[in-house]
GROMACS .gro file of C-alpha atoms in nm:
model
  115
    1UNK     CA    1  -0.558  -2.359   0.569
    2UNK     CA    2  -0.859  -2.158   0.446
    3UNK     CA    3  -0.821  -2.016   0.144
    4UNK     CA    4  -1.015  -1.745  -0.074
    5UNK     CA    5  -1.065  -1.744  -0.464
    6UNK     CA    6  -0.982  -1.413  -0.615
    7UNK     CA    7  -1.283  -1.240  -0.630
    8UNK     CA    8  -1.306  -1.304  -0.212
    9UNK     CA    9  -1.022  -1.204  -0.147
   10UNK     CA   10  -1.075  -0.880  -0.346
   11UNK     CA   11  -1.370  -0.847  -0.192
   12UNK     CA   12  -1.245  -0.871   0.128
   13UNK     CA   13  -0.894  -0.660   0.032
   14UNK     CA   14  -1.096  -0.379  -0.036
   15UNK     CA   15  -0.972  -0.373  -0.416
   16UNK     CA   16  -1.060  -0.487  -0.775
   17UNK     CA   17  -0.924  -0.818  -0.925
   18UNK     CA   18  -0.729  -0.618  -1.152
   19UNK     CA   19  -0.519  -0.449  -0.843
   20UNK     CA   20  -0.412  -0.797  -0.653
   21UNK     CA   21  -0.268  -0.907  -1.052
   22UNK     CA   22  -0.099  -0.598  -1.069
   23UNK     CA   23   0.032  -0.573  -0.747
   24UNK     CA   24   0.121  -0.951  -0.778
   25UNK     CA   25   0.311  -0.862  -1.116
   26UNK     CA   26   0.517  -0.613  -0.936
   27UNK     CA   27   0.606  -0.847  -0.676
   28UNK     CA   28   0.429  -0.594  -0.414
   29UNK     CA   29   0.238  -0.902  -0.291
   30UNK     CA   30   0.270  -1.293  -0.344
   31UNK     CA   31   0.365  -1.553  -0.439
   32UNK     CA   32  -0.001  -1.653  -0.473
   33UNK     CA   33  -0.033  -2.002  -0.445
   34UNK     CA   34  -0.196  -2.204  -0.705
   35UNK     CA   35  -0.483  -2.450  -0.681
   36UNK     CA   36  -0.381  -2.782  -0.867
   37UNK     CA   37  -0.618  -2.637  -1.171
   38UNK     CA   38  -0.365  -2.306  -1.173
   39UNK     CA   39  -0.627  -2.039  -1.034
   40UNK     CA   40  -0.490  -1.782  -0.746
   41UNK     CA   41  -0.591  -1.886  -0.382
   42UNK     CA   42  -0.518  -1.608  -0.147
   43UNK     CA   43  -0.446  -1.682   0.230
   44UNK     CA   44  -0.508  -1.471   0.537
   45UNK     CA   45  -0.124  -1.418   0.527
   46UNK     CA   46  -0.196  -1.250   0.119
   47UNK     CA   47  -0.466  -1.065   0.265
   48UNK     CA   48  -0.263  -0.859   0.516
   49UNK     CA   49  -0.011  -0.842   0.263
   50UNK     CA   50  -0.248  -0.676   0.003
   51UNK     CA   51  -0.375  -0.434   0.319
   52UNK     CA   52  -0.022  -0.332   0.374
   53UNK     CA   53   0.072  -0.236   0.033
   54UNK     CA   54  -0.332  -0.086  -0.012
   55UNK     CA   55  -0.202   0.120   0.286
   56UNK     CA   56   0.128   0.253   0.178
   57UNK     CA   57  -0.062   0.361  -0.172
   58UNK     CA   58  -0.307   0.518   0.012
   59UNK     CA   59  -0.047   0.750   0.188
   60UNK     CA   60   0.117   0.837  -0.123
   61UNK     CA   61   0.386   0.571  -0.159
   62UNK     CA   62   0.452   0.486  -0.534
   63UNK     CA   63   0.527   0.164  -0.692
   64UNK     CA   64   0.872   0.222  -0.698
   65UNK     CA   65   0.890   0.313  -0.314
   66UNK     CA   66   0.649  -0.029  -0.244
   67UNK     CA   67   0.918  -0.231  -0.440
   68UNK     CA   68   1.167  -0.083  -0.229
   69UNK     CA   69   1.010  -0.183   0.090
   70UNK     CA   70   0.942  -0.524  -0.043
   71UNK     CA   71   1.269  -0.595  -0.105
   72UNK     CA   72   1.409  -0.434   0.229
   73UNK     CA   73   1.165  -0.723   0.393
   74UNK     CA   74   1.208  -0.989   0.219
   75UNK     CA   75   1.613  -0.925   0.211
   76UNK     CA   76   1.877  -0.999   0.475
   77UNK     CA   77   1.811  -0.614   0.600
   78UNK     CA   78   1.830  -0.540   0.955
   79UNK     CA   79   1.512  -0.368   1.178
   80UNK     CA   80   1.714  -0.039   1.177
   81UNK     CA   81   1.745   0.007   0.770
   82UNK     CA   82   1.345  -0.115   0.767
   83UNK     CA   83   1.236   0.166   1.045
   84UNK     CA   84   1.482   0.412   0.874
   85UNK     CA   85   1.291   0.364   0.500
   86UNK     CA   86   0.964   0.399   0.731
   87UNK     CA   87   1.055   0.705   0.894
   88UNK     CA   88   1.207   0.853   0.554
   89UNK     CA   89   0.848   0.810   0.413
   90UNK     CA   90   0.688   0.860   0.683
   91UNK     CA   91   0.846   1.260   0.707
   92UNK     CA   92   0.722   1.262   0.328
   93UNK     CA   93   0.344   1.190   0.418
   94UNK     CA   94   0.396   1.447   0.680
   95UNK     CA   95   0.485   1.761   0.430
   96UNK     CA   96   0.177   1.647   0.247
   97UNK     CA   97  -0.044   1.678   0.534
   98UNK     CA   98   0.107   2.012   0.628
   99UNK     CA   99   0.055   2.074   0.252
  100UNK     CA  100  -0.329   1.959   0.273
  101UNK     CA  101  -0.414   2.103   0.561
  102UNK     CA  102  -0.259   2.443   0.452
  103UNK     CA  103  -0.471   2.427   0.113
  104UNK     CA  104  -0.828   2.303   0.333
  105UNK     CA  105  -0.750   2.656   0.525
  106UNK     CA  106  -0.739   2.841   0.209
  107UNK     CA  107  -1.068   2.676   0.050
  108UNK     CA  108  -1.203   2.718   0.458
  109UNK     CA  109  -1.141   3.109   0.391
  110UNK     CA  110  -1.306   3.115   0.060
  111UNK     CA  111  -1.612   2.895   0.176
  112UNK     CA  112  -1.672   3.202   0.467
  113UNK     CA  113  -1.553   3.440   0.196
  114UNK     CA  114  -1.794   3.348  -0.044
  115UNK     CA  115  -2.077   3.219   0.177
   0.00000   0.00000   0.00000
């Protein structure tokens, strides 16, 4: 199994070192295995871990709402509770778009406005 040192798999993640210890110290992502001299080695499985939850931030989702999720997958939780906590969010992210694209029509008026 090929594995990547932290600052690869940062690297690779997209992310500072700082964000996969964080993430792994709210249980978002891990746990990391361990060479036998105690450093971090991150597997392809970590990596598409760390994309998931780099995701979900992305769209808004807080810590809180990532530890949810977590849990929800790593539990005995069935498909339909999962897709239920998506869609939930999902509906979330999609008043924020609304939101967004309401306010990029506004500064689109005052750009012509002002131009």
């Amino acid at each position: 199994m090929t594995t990547l040192a932290p600052a690869a798999a940062a690297d690779r993640a997209g992310v500072s070192i700082d964000t996969l210890r964080y993430y792994e110290r709210e249980g978002l992502i891990g746990p990391i295995r361990r060479s036998a001299g105690g450093r971090r080695e991150y597997t392809e499985g970590d990596l598409f871990w760390i994309g998931l939850v780099t995701c979900f931030r992305e769209a808004g989702l807080g810590i809180a709402d990532l530890r949810d999720f977590v849990a929800i997958l790593r539990a005995d939780h069935t498909p339909q509770e999962r897709v239920a906590f998506l869609r939930e969010r999902r509906a979330a992210l999609e008043q924020r778009v609304t939101s967004l694209r309401r306010a990029m029509e506004v500064l689109d008026d005052k750009i012509a406005y002002y131009s």
